[in-house]
């Protein structure tokens, strides 16, 4: 089997997890280069990596680059992504910068791997909250077309990056020690609180919505290849360290029974049904952390309108929501002979 030279760009929460996933899945890597802003040595999962500063020359000889650098003008993808493509590197990007770019496929391999066929060297990983929602929608959409989705998210601080994880830890410590609680990453204290605010306000298009909520709408349309699925989202940051949870209400064209939904979800790769509410069994962020699957429970009929279901969807935002999905895209590109 051919082996590839792989670069991982960024070694924060997502980049570190990508290194773990590559090792765990025995990815056919001949060599793994780790690039970030600062040169140093990092030990991830017992392996020592020489971290090099990211420069365009660092991509010489690289076949696949998994980008997990910060978003925006100062981030790795905007600075180096397309330049790396010009050097023949296949770029798989975790950030939001190019997800809606028409040149860029936005892929969840279990759902729309076909979109990879027309790739132009740059592929985007969807947002973490979108990935777990569409994984739970896809098998049901095959039974009956989904007309509308109402989603509320309960998103862990790891979704903001390592600085936010440190902020929650520090706030817990300061609370226990009776000290003043300081907030730098978030606009308010996150410990013992809920923030209905993820991303920035995008007034020009969807008045009153934060960008994470708009991502869930637009990315769902791009992944399913249709704007006919109406989506409305409220995204909330919660004081949970890791794994995002979502309440998802689905309205279908025709009736989908709870039994049909459970069967379809159970048979879909990457989805596990955990649903025994009588025994207090349902997906929990603590249980999902470190796992690859999207866990679905509390599957029940919505009695308020015809043809609707409610469910509770939990997944590790750093794994399926980011690192794992990115590595699965790379595996799929290889399997489909597209590199
Ligand atoms: N966390 C999630 O749940 C999640 C889910 C989906 C997507 N994402 C996306 O994945 C990306 C990484 O997120 P994260 O949570 O891992 O962030 P993080 O913990 O803050 O780490 C960011 C990493 O990016 C590196 N970096 C920043 N600017 C760079 C540049 N210009 N060139 C090279 N490296 C650069 C940093 O390098 P230094 O270490 O040298 O400072 C650091 O290693 C972001 O775009 C994020 O939106 C995150």
mmCIF file of C-alpha atoms and ligand atoms in Angstrom:
data_model
loop_
_atom_site.group_PDB
_atom_site.id
_atom_site.type_symbol
_atom_site.label_atom_id
_atom_site.label_comp_id
_atom_site.label_asym_id
_atom_site.label_seq_id
_atom_site.Cartn_x
_atom_site.Cartn_y
_atom_site.Cartn_z
ATOM 1 C CA UNK A 1 0.000 0.000 0.000
ATOM 2 C CA UNK A 2 1.259 3.472 -0.879
ATOM 3 C CA UNK A 3 2.390 5.578 2.063
ATOM 4 C CA UNK A 4 2.052 9.340 2.279
ATOM 5 C CA UNK A 5 3.940 12.265 3.754
ATOM 6 C CA UNK A 6 1.428 13.964 6.040
ATOM 7 C CA UNK A 7 1.587 17.413 7.618
ATOM 8 C CA UNK A 8 -0.529 18.363 10.624
ATOM 9 C CA UNK A 9 -0.797 22.149 10.848
ATOM 10 C CA UNK A 10 -1.646 23.373 14.351
ATOM 11 C CA UNK A 11 -1.165 21.307 17.484
ATOM 12 C CA UNK A 12 -3.889 22.623 19.762
ATOM 13 C CA UNK A 13 -6.837 20.454 20.785
ATOM 14 C CA UNK A 14 -7.739 19.418 17.241
ATOM 15 C CA UNK A 15 -4.185 19.021 15.879
ATOM 16 C CA UNK A 16 -3.162 16.861 18.869
ATOM 17 C CA UNK A 17 -6.242 14.686 18.413
ATOM 18 C CA UNK A 18 -5.468 14.323 14.674
ATOM 19 C CA UNK A 19 -2.043 12.922 15.623
ATOM 20 C CA UNK A 20 -3.720 10.419 17.971
ATOM 21 C CA UNK A 21 -6.319 9.421 15.367
ATOM 22 C CA UNK A 22 -3.662 8.924 12.639
ATOM 23 C CA UNK A 23 -1.811 6.566 14.984
ATOM 24 C CA UNK A 24 -4.926 4.739 16.243
ATOM 25 C CA UNK A 25 -6.244 4.152 12.711
ATOM 26 C CA UNK A 26 -2.858 3.096 11.355
ATOM 27 C CA UNK A 27 -3.057 5.781 8.681
ATOM 28 C CA UNK A 28 -0.671 4.974 5.808
ATOM 29 C CA UNK A 29 1.785 7.741 6.722
ATOM 30 C CA UNK A 30 5.401 7.386 5.759
ATOM 31 C CA UNK A 31 6.252 10.545 7.666
ATOM 32 C CA UNK A 32 4.267 12.994 9.812
ATOM 33 C CA UNK A 33 5.420 16.620 9.962
ATOM 34 C CA UNK A 34 3.940 18.836 12.654
ATOM 35 C CA UNK A 35 3.730 22.548 11.914
ATOM 36 C CA UNK A 36 2.551 25.361 14.203
ATOM 37 C CA UNK A 37 3.526 28.936 14.991
ATOM 38 C CA UNK A 38 6.406 28.155 17.311
ATOM 39 C CA UNK A 39 9.247 25.637 17.018
ATOM 40 C CA UNK A 40 9.362 23.213 19.946
ATOM 41 C CA UNK A 41 9.066 19.558 20.940
ATOM 42 C CA UNK A 42 5.638 18.186 21.950
ATOM 43 C CA UNK A 43 4.789 14.737 23.312
ATOM 44 C CA UNK A 44 1.367 13.508 22.182
ATOM 45 C CA UNK A 45 0.097 10.080 23.218
ATOM 46 C CA UNK A 46 3.633 8.992 24.142
ATOM 47 C CA UNK A 47 5.174 10.063 20.821
ATOM 48 C CA UNK A 48 7.662 12.937 20.593
ATOM 49 C CA UNK A 49 7.076 15.347 17.692
ATOM 50 C CA UNK A 50 9.472 18.079 16.500
ATOM 51 C CA UNK A 51 7.151 21.026 15.833
ATOM 52 C CA UNK A 52 8.377 23.276 13.003
ATOM 53 C CA UNK A 53 7.217 26.814 12.290
ATOM 54 C CA UNK A 54 4.721 26.918 9.404
ATOM 55 C CA UNK A 55 6.276 28.319 6.236
ATOM 56 C CA UNK A 56 5.350 27.637 2.634
ATOM 57 C CA UNK A 57 8.646 25.755 2.160
ATOM 58 C CA UNK A 58 7.632 23.378 4.973
ATOM 59 C CA UNK A 59 5.028 21.899 2.568
ATOM 60 C CA UNK A 60 7.670 20.714 0.078
ATOM 61 C CA UNK A 61 7.223 16.974 -0.455
ATOM 62 C CA UNK A 62 3.999 16.812 1.597
ATOM 63 C CA UNK A 63 1.128 14.755 0.074
ATOM 64 C CA UNK A 64 -1.670 15.473 2.561
ATOM 65 C CA UNK A 65 -1.917 18.423 4.989
ATOM 66 C CA UNK A 66 -4.490 18.341 7.769
ATOM 67 C CA UNK A 67 -5.017 21.946 8.857
ATOM 68 C CA UNK A 68 -6.022 22.680 12.463
ATOM 69 C CA UNK A 69 -4.598 26.173 12.832
ATOM 70 C CA UNK A 70 -6.667 29.118 13.970
ATOM 71 C CA UNK A 71 -9.289 30.615 11.634
ATOM 72 C CA UNK A 72 -9.212 34.034 9.982
ATOM 73 C CA UNK A 73 -6.549 36.212 8.368
ATOM 74 C CA UNK A 74 -3.870 35.260 10.922
ATOM 75 C CA UNK A 75 -4.741 31.557 10.797
ATOM 76 C CA UNK A 76 -2.889 28.823 8.964
ATOM 77 C CA UNK A 77 -5.462 28.043 6.245
ATOM 78 C CA UNK A 78 -5.776 31.582 4.921
ATOM 79 C CA UNK A 79 -2.023 32.083 5.009
ATOM 80 C CA UNK A 80 -0.850 28.723 3.671
ATOM 81 C CA UNK A 81 -3.817 26.566 2.506
ATOM 82 C CA UNK A 82 -4.106 27.450 -1.178
ATOM 83 C CA UNK A 83 -0.356 28.059 -1.482
ATOM 84 C CA UNK A 84 0.142 24.458 -0.343
ATOM 85 C CA UNK A 85 -2.430 23.282 -2.933
ATOM 86 C CA UNK A 86 -0.316 24.984 -5.645
ATOM 87 C CA UNK A 87 2.572 22.769 -4.512
ATOM 88 C CA UNK A 88 0.432 19.669 -5.106
ATOM 89 C CA UNK A 89 -0.573 19.140 -1.465
ATOM 90 C CA UNK A 90 -4.079 17.830 -0.709
ATOM 91 C CA UNK A 91 -5.392 20.158 2.019
ATOM 92 C CA UNK A 92 -8.098 19.095 4.482
ATOM 93 C CA UNK A 93 -9.106 22.076 6.599
ATOM 94 C CA UNK A 94 -10.890 22.039 9.969
ATOM 95 C CA UNK A 95 -11.684 25.749 10.083
ATOM 96 C CA UNK A 96 -14.555 27.765 8.684
ATOM 97 C CA UNK A 97 -12.627 29.957 6.207
ATOM 98 C CA UNK A 98 -13.433 28.014 3.012
ATOM 99 C CA UNK A 99 -16.359 25.765 3.963
ATOM 100 C CA UNK A 100 -18.832 27.659 1.791
ATOM 101 C CA UNK A 101 -16.333 28.285 -1.059
ATOM 102 C CA UNK A 102 -17.821 26.707 -4.235
ATOM 103 C CA UNK A 103 -14.407 25.225 -5.122
ATOM 104 C CA UNK A 104 -14.314 23.316 -1.835
ATOM 105 C CA UNK A 105 -16.236 20.102 -1.057
ATOM 106 C CA UNK A 106 -17.647 20.054 2.493
ATOM 107 C CA UNK A 107 -17.675 16.416 3.454
ATOM 108 C CA UNK A 108 -18.911 13.960 6.053
ATOM 109 C CA UNK A 109 -17.671 10.703 4.472
ATOM 110 C CA UNK A 110 -20.662 8.608 5.601
ATOM 111 C CA UNK A 111 -23.032 11.080 3.892
ATOM 112 C CA UNK A 112 -21.578 12.830 0.838
ATOM 113 C CA UNK A 113 -18.280 11.177 -0.112
ATOM 114 C CA UNK A 114 -19.294 11.664 -3.774
ATOM 115 C CA UNK A 115 -18.587 15.389 -3.390
ATOM 116 C CA UNK A 116 -14.882 14.465 -3.132
ATOM 117 C CA UNK A 117 -14.807 13.421 -6.800
ATOM 118 C CA UNK A 118 -14.532 17.025 -8.001
ATOM 119 C CA UNK A 119 -12.036 18.219 -5.409
ATOM 120 C CA UNK A 120 -9.540 20.860 -6.466
ATOM 121 C CA UNK A 121 -6.950 20.017 -3.833
ATOM 122 C CA UNK A 122 -8.779 21.675 -0.920
ATOM 123 C CA UNK A 123 -11.465 19.909 1.135
ATOM 124 C CA UNK A 124 -13.251 21.300 4.190
ATOM 125 C CA UNK A 125 -14.380 19.567 7.345
ATOM 126 C CA UNK A 126 -17.780 20.858 8.509
ATOM 127 C CA UNK A 127 -18.345 22.524 11.870
ATOM 128 C CA UNK A 128 -18.494 20.170 14.871
ATOM 129 C CA UNK A 129 -22.126 20.937 15.740
ATOM 130 C CA UNK A 130 -23.182 20.393 12.112
ATOM 131 C CA UNK A 131 -21.364 17.053 11.748
ATOM 132 C CA UNK A 132 -23.120 15.323 14.636
ATOM 133 C CA UNK A 133 -26.528 16.701 13.631
ATOM 134 C CA UNK A 134 -26.278 15.619 9.973
ATOM 135 C CA UNK A 135 -25.015 12.164 11.031
ATOM 136 C CA UNK A 136 -28.279 11.724 12.968
ATOM 137 C CA UNK A 137 -30.388 13.223 10.150
ATOM 138 C CA UNK A 138 -28.941 11.305 7.174
ATOM 139 C CA UNK A 139 -30.396 7.817 7.830
ATOM 140 C CA UNK A 140 -33.838 9.297 8.605
ATOM 141 C CA UNK A 141 -33.844 11.575 5.539
ATOM 142 C CA UNK A 142 -33.586 8.370 3.465
ATOM 143 C CA UNK A 143 -36.867 7.060 4.977
ATOM 144 C CA UNK A 144 -38.767 10.297 4.414
ATOM 145 C CA UNK A 145 -37.574 13.715 3.288
ATOM 146 C CA UNK A 146 -36.819 16.045 6.202
ATOM 147 C CA UNK A 147 -38.776 19.290 5.749
ATOM 148 C CA UNK A 148 -37.589 21.196 8.809
ATOM 149 C CA UNK A 149 -35.065 20.936 11.637
ATOM 150 C CA UNK A 150 -35.166 22.835 14.932
ATOM 151 C CA UNK A 151 -31.896 22.350 16.790
ATOM 152 C CA UNK A 152 -30.632 23.644 20.131
ATOM 153 C CA UNK A 153 -27.035 22.921 21.052
ATOM 154 C CA UNK A 154 -25.255 22.495 24.371
ATOM 155 C CA UNK A 155 -21.633 22.963 23.308
ATOM 156 C CA UNK A 156 -18.550 22.108 25.347
ATOM 157 C CA UNK A 157 -15.755 24.604 25.959
ATOM 158 C CA UNK A 158 -13.235 22.418 24.085
ATOM 159 C CA UNK A 159 -15.017 23.629 20.936
ATOM 160 C CA UNK A 160 -13.463 27.050 21.511
ATOM 161 C CA UNK A 161 -9.922 25.649 21.823
ATOM 162 C CA UNK A 162 -7.381 24.982 24.545
ATOM 163 C CA UNK A 163 -7.603 28.530 25.976
ATOM 164 C CA UNK A 164 -11.273 28.009 26.852
ATOM 165 C CA UNK A 165 -10.599 24.673 28.555
ATOM 166 C CA UNK A 166 -7.976 26.407 30.731
ATOM 167 C CA UNK A 167 -10.451 29.238 31.465
ATOM 168 C CA UNK A 168 -13.143 26.838 32.773
ATOM 169 C CA UNK A 169 -10.537 24.964 34.879
ATOM 170 C CA UNK A 170 -9.265 28.243 36.340
ATOM 171 C CA UNK A 171 -12.777 29.525 37.093
ATOM 172 C CA UNK A 172 -13.643 26.282 38.952
ATOM 173 C CA UNK A 173 -10.416 26.594 40.959
ATOM 174 C CA UNK A 174 -11.021 30.278 41.754
ATOM 175 C CA UNK A 175 -14.630 29.538 42.797
ATOM 176 C CA UNK A 176 -13.531 26.748 45.165
ATOM 177 C CA UNK A 177 -10.804 29.009 46.633
ATOM 178 C CA UNK A 178 -13.243 31.927 46.995
ATOM 179 C CA UNK A 179 -11.270 34.149 44.610
ATOM 180 C CA UNK A 180 -12.569 36.601 41.985
ATOM 181 C CA UNK A 181 -13.499 34.876 38.740
ATOM 182 C CA UNK A 182 -11.976 36.390 35.588
ATOM 183 C CA UNK A 183 -13.205 35.853 32.005
ATOM 184 C CA UNK A 184 -10.941 36.433 29.023
ATOM 185 C CA UNK A 185 -11.947 33.925 26.356
ATOM 186 C CA UNK A 186 -15.728 34.351 26.806
ATOM 187 C CA UNK A 187 -17.616 37.628 27.360
ATOM 188 C CA UNK A 188 -19.057 36.234 30.629
ATOM 189 C CA UNK A 189 -18.139 33.663 33.259
ATOM 190 C CA UNK A 190 -18.708 30.186 31.785
ATOM 191 C CA UNK A 191 -18.453 28.236 35.067
ATOM 192 C CA UNK A 192 -21.953 27.665 36.526
ATOM 193 C CA UNK A 193 -23.434 29.569 33.589
ATOM 194 C CA UNK A 194 -24.829 29.178 30.043
ATOM 195 C CA UNK A 195 -23.948 31.492 27.173
ATOM 196 C CA UNK A 196 -26.451 31.693 24.272
ATOM 197 C CA UNK A 197 -23.651 33.102 22.141
ATOM 198 C CA UNK A 198 -21.287 31.147 19.870
ATOM 199 C CA UNK A 199 -19.352 33.044 17.221
ATOM 200 C CA UNK A 200 -20.034 36.558 16.026
ATOM 201 C CA UNK A 201 -23.212 38.408 15.121
ATOM 202 C CA UNK A 202 -23.844 38.311 11.346
ATOM 203 C CA UNK A 203 -26.458 40.975 10.950
ATOM 204 C CA UNK A 204 -26.280 41.492 7.219
ATOM 205 C CA UNK A 205 -27.911 38.173 6.338
ATOM 206 C CA UNK A 206 -29.591 36.578 9.351
ATOM 207 C CA UNK A 207 -30.428 39.396 11.725
ATOM 208 C CA UNK A 208 -29.975 38.420 15.357
ATOM 209 C CA UNK A 209 -28.158 35.112 14.755
ATOM 210 C CA UNK A 210 -24.617 34.277 15.855
ATOM 211 C CA UNK A 211 -22.324 32.748 13.236
ATOM 212 C CA UNK A 212 -22.395 29.207 14.707
ATOM 213 C CA UNK A 213 -26.180 29.161 14.170
ATOM 214 C CA UNK A 214 -25.822 30.290 10.558
ATOM 215 C CA UNK A 215 -23.118 27.667 9.943
ATOM 216 C CA UNK A 216 -25.563 24.941 11.007
ATOM 217 C CA UNK A 217 -28.058 26.164 8.394
ATOM 218 C CA UNK A 218 -25.701 26.707 5.458
ATOM 219 C CA UNK A 219 -23.441 23.709 6.016
ATOM 220 C CA UNK A 220 -26.439 21.360 6.304
ATOM 221 C CA UNK A 221 -27.669 22.641 2.924
ATOM 222 C CA UNK A 222 -24.261 22.173 1.305
ATOM 223 C CA UNK A 223 -23.781 18.651 2.713
ATOM 224 C CA UNK A 224 -27.259 17.429 1.659
ATOM 225 C CA UNK A 225 -27.055 19.393 -1.605
ATOM 226 C CA UNK A 226 -30.429 21.080 -1.090
ATOM 227 C CA UNK A 227 -31.865 24.189 0.520
ATOM 228 C CA UNK A 228 -35.255 22.472 0.823
ATOM 229 C CA UNK A 229 -34.433 21.326 4.362
ATOM 230 C CA UNK A 230 -35.365 24.294 6.544
ATOM 231 C CA UNK A 231 -33.030 24.624 9.527
ATOM 232 C CA UNK A 232 -33.219 26.929 12.547
ATOM 233 C CA UNK A 233 -30.633 26.793 15.328
ATOM 234 C CA UNK A 234 -29.904 28.170 18.791
ATOM 235 C CA UNK A 235 -26.349 27.489 19.921
ATOM 236 C CA UNK A 236 -25.442 27.584 23.596
ATOM 237 C CA UNK A 237 -22.028 27.252 25.268
ATOM 238 C CA UNK A 238 -22.239 25.161 28.444
ATOM 239 C CA UNK A 239 -19.716 24.550 31.250
ATOM 240 C CA UNK A 240 -18.915 21.032 30.026
ATOM 241 C CA UNK A 241 -15.286 20.276 29.169
ATOM 242 C CA UNK A 242 -15.840 18.067 26.154
ATOM 243 C CA UNK A 243 -18.509 16.631 23.799
ATOM 244 C CA UNK A 244 -21.379 18.602 22.341
ATOM 245 C CA UNK A 245 -25.046 17.692 22.944
ATOM 246 C CA UNK A 246 -28.024 18.727 20.818
ATOM 247 C CA UNK A 247 -31.802 18.530 20.942
ATOM 248 C CA UNK A 248 -32.946 17.925 17.382
ATOM 249 C CA UNK A 249 -36.578 18.201 16.268
ATOM 250 C CA UNK A 250 -37.227 16.810 12.783
ATOM 251 C CA UNK A 251 -40.360 17.293 10.693
ATOM 252 C CA UNK A 252 -40.718 14.786 7.833
ATOM 253 C CA UNK A 253 -42.790 14.712 4.658
ATOM 254 C CA UNK A 254 -44.364 11.398 5.771
ATOM 255 C CA UNK A 255 -44.562 9.615 9.089
ATOM 256 C CA UNK A 256 -41.368 8.029 10.457
ATOM 257 C CA UNK A 257 -42.108 5.852 13.472
ATOM 258 C CA UNK A 258 -39.828 5.706 16.502
ATOM 259 C CA UNK A 259 -39.091 2.041 15.675
ATOM 260 C CA UNK A 260 -38.155 2.887 12.066
ATOM 261 C CA UNK A 261 -35.937 5.714 13.266
ATOM 262 C CA UNK A 262 -34.142 3.510 15.805
ATOM 263 C CA UNK A 263 -33.529 0.815 13.218
ATOM 264 C CA UNK A 264 -32.232 3.228 10.569
ATOM 265 C CA UNK A 265 -29.988 5.028 13.048
ATOM 266 C CA UNK A 266 -28.612 1.721 14.430
ATOM 267 C CA UNK A 267 -27.749 0.548 10.908
ATOM 268 C CA UNK A 268 -25.979 3.767 9.912
ATOM 269 C CA UNK A 269 -22.168 3.615 10.163
ATOM 270 C CA UNK A 270 -20.803 5.826 12.936
ATOM 271 C CA UNK A 271 -24.118 6.174 14.794
ATOM 272 C CA UNK A 272 -25.027 4.322 18.006
ATOM 273 C CA UNK A 273 -28.510 4.366 19.552
ATOM 274 C CA UNK A 274 -28.447 4.679 23.357
ATOM 275 C CA UNK A 275 -32.091 4.863 24.310
ATOM 276 C CA UNK A 276 -33.600 3.327 27.431
ATOM 277 C CA UNK A 277 -35.085 6.311 29.255
ATOM 278 C CA UNK A 278 -36.918 4.119 31.807
ATOM 279 C CA UNK A 279 -33.520 3.055 33.124
ATOM 280 C CA UNK A 280 -31.981 6.549 32.817
ATOM 281 C CA UNK A 281 -30.001 5.418 29.776
ATOM 282 C CA UNK A 282 -29.370 8.119 27.171
ATOM 283 C CA UNK A 283 -26.263 9.647 25.583
ATOM 284 C CA UNK A 284 -24.080 11.731 27.909
ATOM 285 C CA UNK A 285 -21.126 13.983 27.045
ATOM 286 C CA UNK A 286 -18.985 12.217 29.656
ATOM 287 C CA UNK A 287 -19.592 8.851 27.967
ATOM 288 C CA UNK A 288 -19.103 10.176 24.412
ATOM 289 C CA UNK A 289 -15.718 11.731 25.175
ATOM 290 C CA UNK A 290 -12.885 9.835 23.531
ATOM 291 C CA UNK A 291 -15.290 7.826 21.340
ATOM 292 C CA UNK A 292 -15.666 7.962 17.573
ATOM 293 C CA UNK A 293 -19.428 7.577 17.260
ATOM 294 C CA UNK A 294 -22.396 9.927 17.296
ATOM 295 C CA UNK A 295 -24.751 8.762 20.055
ATOM 296 C CA UNK A 296 -28.521 9.231 19.683
ATOM 297 C CA UNK A 297 -31.195 8.748 22.330
ATOM 298 C CA UNK A 298 -34.525 10.096 23.679
ATOM 299 C CA UNK A 299 -35.979 9.245 20.250
ATOM 300 C CA UNK A 300 -39.652 10.079 20.559
ATOM 301 C CA UNK A 301 -42.662 11.258 18.623
ATOM 302 C CA UNK A 302 -43.377 14.986 18.634
ATOM 303 C CA UNK A 303 -47.115 15.061 19.408
ATOM 304 C CA UNK A 304 -47.491 18.767 18.599
ATOM 305 C CA UNK A 305 -47.452 18.363 14.793
ATOM 306 C CA UNK A 306 -47.827 15.442 12.336
ATOM 307 C CA UNK A 307 -44.764 13.508 11.111
ATOM 308 C CA UNK A 308 -42.190 14.779 13.593
ATOM 309 C CA UNK A 309 -39.636 13.295 15.981
ATOM 310 C CA UNK A 310 -37.453 14.595 18.801
ATOM 311 C CA UNK A 311 -34.021 13.235 19.643
ATOM 312 C CA UNK A 312 -30.918 13.923 21.730
ATOM 313 C CA UNK A 313 -27.584 13.724 19.909
ATOM 314 C CA UNK A 314 -24.175 13.660 21.627
ATOM 315 C CA UNK A 315 -20.684 13.333 20.162
ATOM 316 C CA UNK A 316 -17.060 14.141 20.934
ATOM 317 C CA UNK A 317 -16.615 17.465 19.117
ATOM 318 C CA UNK A 318 -12.850 17.040 18.911
ATOM 319 C CA UNK A 319 -13.075 13.532 17.403
ATOM 320 C CA UNK A 320 -16.040 13.093 14.998
ATOM 321 C CA UNK A 321 -16.605 16.858 15.143
ATOM 322 C CA UNK A 322 -13.084 17.590 13.910
ATOM 323 C CA UNK A 323 -10.021 15.272 13.987
ATOM 324 C CA UNK A 324 -11.671 11.949 13.147
ATOM 325 C CA UNK A 325 -13.816 13.348 10.334
ATOM 326 C CA UNK A 326 -10.737 15.018 8.797
ATOM 327 C CA UNK A 327 -8.753 11.772 8.885
ATOM 328 C CA UNK A 328 -11.762 9.842 7.511
ATOM 329 C CA UNK A 329 -11.859 12.309 4.586
ATOM 330 C CA UNK A 330 -8.179 11.590 3.890
ATOM 331 C CA UNK A 331 -8.842 7.833 4.060
ATOM 332 C CA UNK A 332 -11.803 8.193 1.686
ATOM 333 C CA UNK A 333 -9.784 10.226 -0.834
ATOM 334 C CA UNK A 334 -7.173 7.440 -0.844
ATOM 335 C CA UNK A 335 -9.827 4.682 -1.076
ATOM 336 C CA UNK A 336 -11.507 6.450 -4.016
ATOM 337 C CA UNK A 337 -8.156 6.861 -5.820
ATOM 338 C CA UNK A 338 -8.473 10.644 -5.797
ATOM 339 C CA UNK A 339 -4.895 11.342 -4.727
HETATM 340 N N1 LIG B 1 -12.242 22.557 18.933
HETATM 341 C C1 LIG B 1 -13.245 22.076 18.164
HETATM 342 O O1 LIG B 1 -14.234 21.454 18.598
HETATM 343 C C2 LIG B 1 -13.203 22.294 16.712
HETATM 344 C C3 LIG B 1 -14.100 21.610 15.950
HETATM 345 C C4 LIG B 1 -14.096 21.807 14.596
HETATM 346 C C5 LIG B 1 -13.174 22.678 14.053
HETATM 347 N N2 LIG B 1 -12.288 23.344 14.822
HETATM 348 C C6 LIG B 1 -11.344 24.232 14.166
HETATM 349 O O2 LIG B 1 -10.039 23.657 14.184
HETATM 350 C C7 LIG B 1 -9.055 24.673 14.283
HETATM 351 C C8 LIG B 1 -8.148 24.426 15.486
HETATM 352 O O3 LIG B 1 -8.924 24.453 16.675
HETATM 353 P P1 LIG B 1 -8.305 24.090 18.110
HETATM 354 O O4 LIG B 1 -9.466 23.941 18.992
HETATM 355 O O5 LIG B 1 -7.321 22.961 17.999
HETATM 356 O O6 LIG B 1 -7.492 25.450 18.450
HETATM 357 P P2 LIG B 1 -6.337 25.709 19.527
HETATM 358 O O7 LIG B 1 -6.381 24.665 20.600
HETATM 359 O O8 LIG B 1 -6.439 27.125 19.901
HETATM 360 O O9 LIG B 1 -4.958 25.499 18.676
HETATM 361 C C9 LIG B 1 -4.619 26.289 17.577
HETATM 362 C C10 LIG B 1 -3.310 25.776 16.940
HETATM 363 O O10 LIG B 1 -3.147 26.465 15.699
HETATM 364 C C11 LIG B 1 -1.814 26.919 15.583
HETATM 365 N N3 LIG B 1 -1.821 28.118 14.743
HETATM 366 C C12 LIG B 1 -2.501 29.261 14.912
HETATM 367 N N4 LIG B 1 -2.234 30.151 13.912
HETATM 368 C C13 LIG B 1 -1.371 29.521 13.086
HETATM 369 C C14 LIG B 1 -0.701 29.895 11.892
HETATM 370 N N5 LIG B 1 -0.880 31.081 11.336
HETATM 371 N N6 LIG B 1 0.128 29.007 11.329
HETATM 372 C C15 LIG B 1 0.321 27.783 11.884
HETATM 373 N N7 LIG B 1 -0.278 27.367 13.009
HETATM 374 C C16 LIG B 1 -1.110 28.224 13.611
HETATM 375 C C17 LIG B 1 -1.368 27.200 17.017
HETATM 376 O O11 LIG B 1 0.048 27.164 17.039
HETATM 377 P P3 LIG B 1 0.918 27.355 18.394
HETATM 378 O O12 LIG B 1 0.645 26.108 19.221
HETATM 379 O O13 LIG B 1 2.352 27.390 17.940
HETATM 380 O O14 LIG B 1 0.440 28.604 19.029
HETATM 381 C C18 LIG B 1 -2.058 26.036 17.767
HETATM 382 O O15 LIG B 1 -1.223 24.894 17.763
HETATM 383 C C19 LIG B 1 -9.815 26.007 14.346
HETATM 384 O O16 LIG B 1 -9.917 26.526 13.049
HETATM 385 C C20 LIG B 1 -11.174 25.573 14.855
HETATM 386 O O17 LIG B 1 -12.197 26.444 14.502
HETATM 387 C C21 LIG B 1 -12.273 23.164 16.154
#
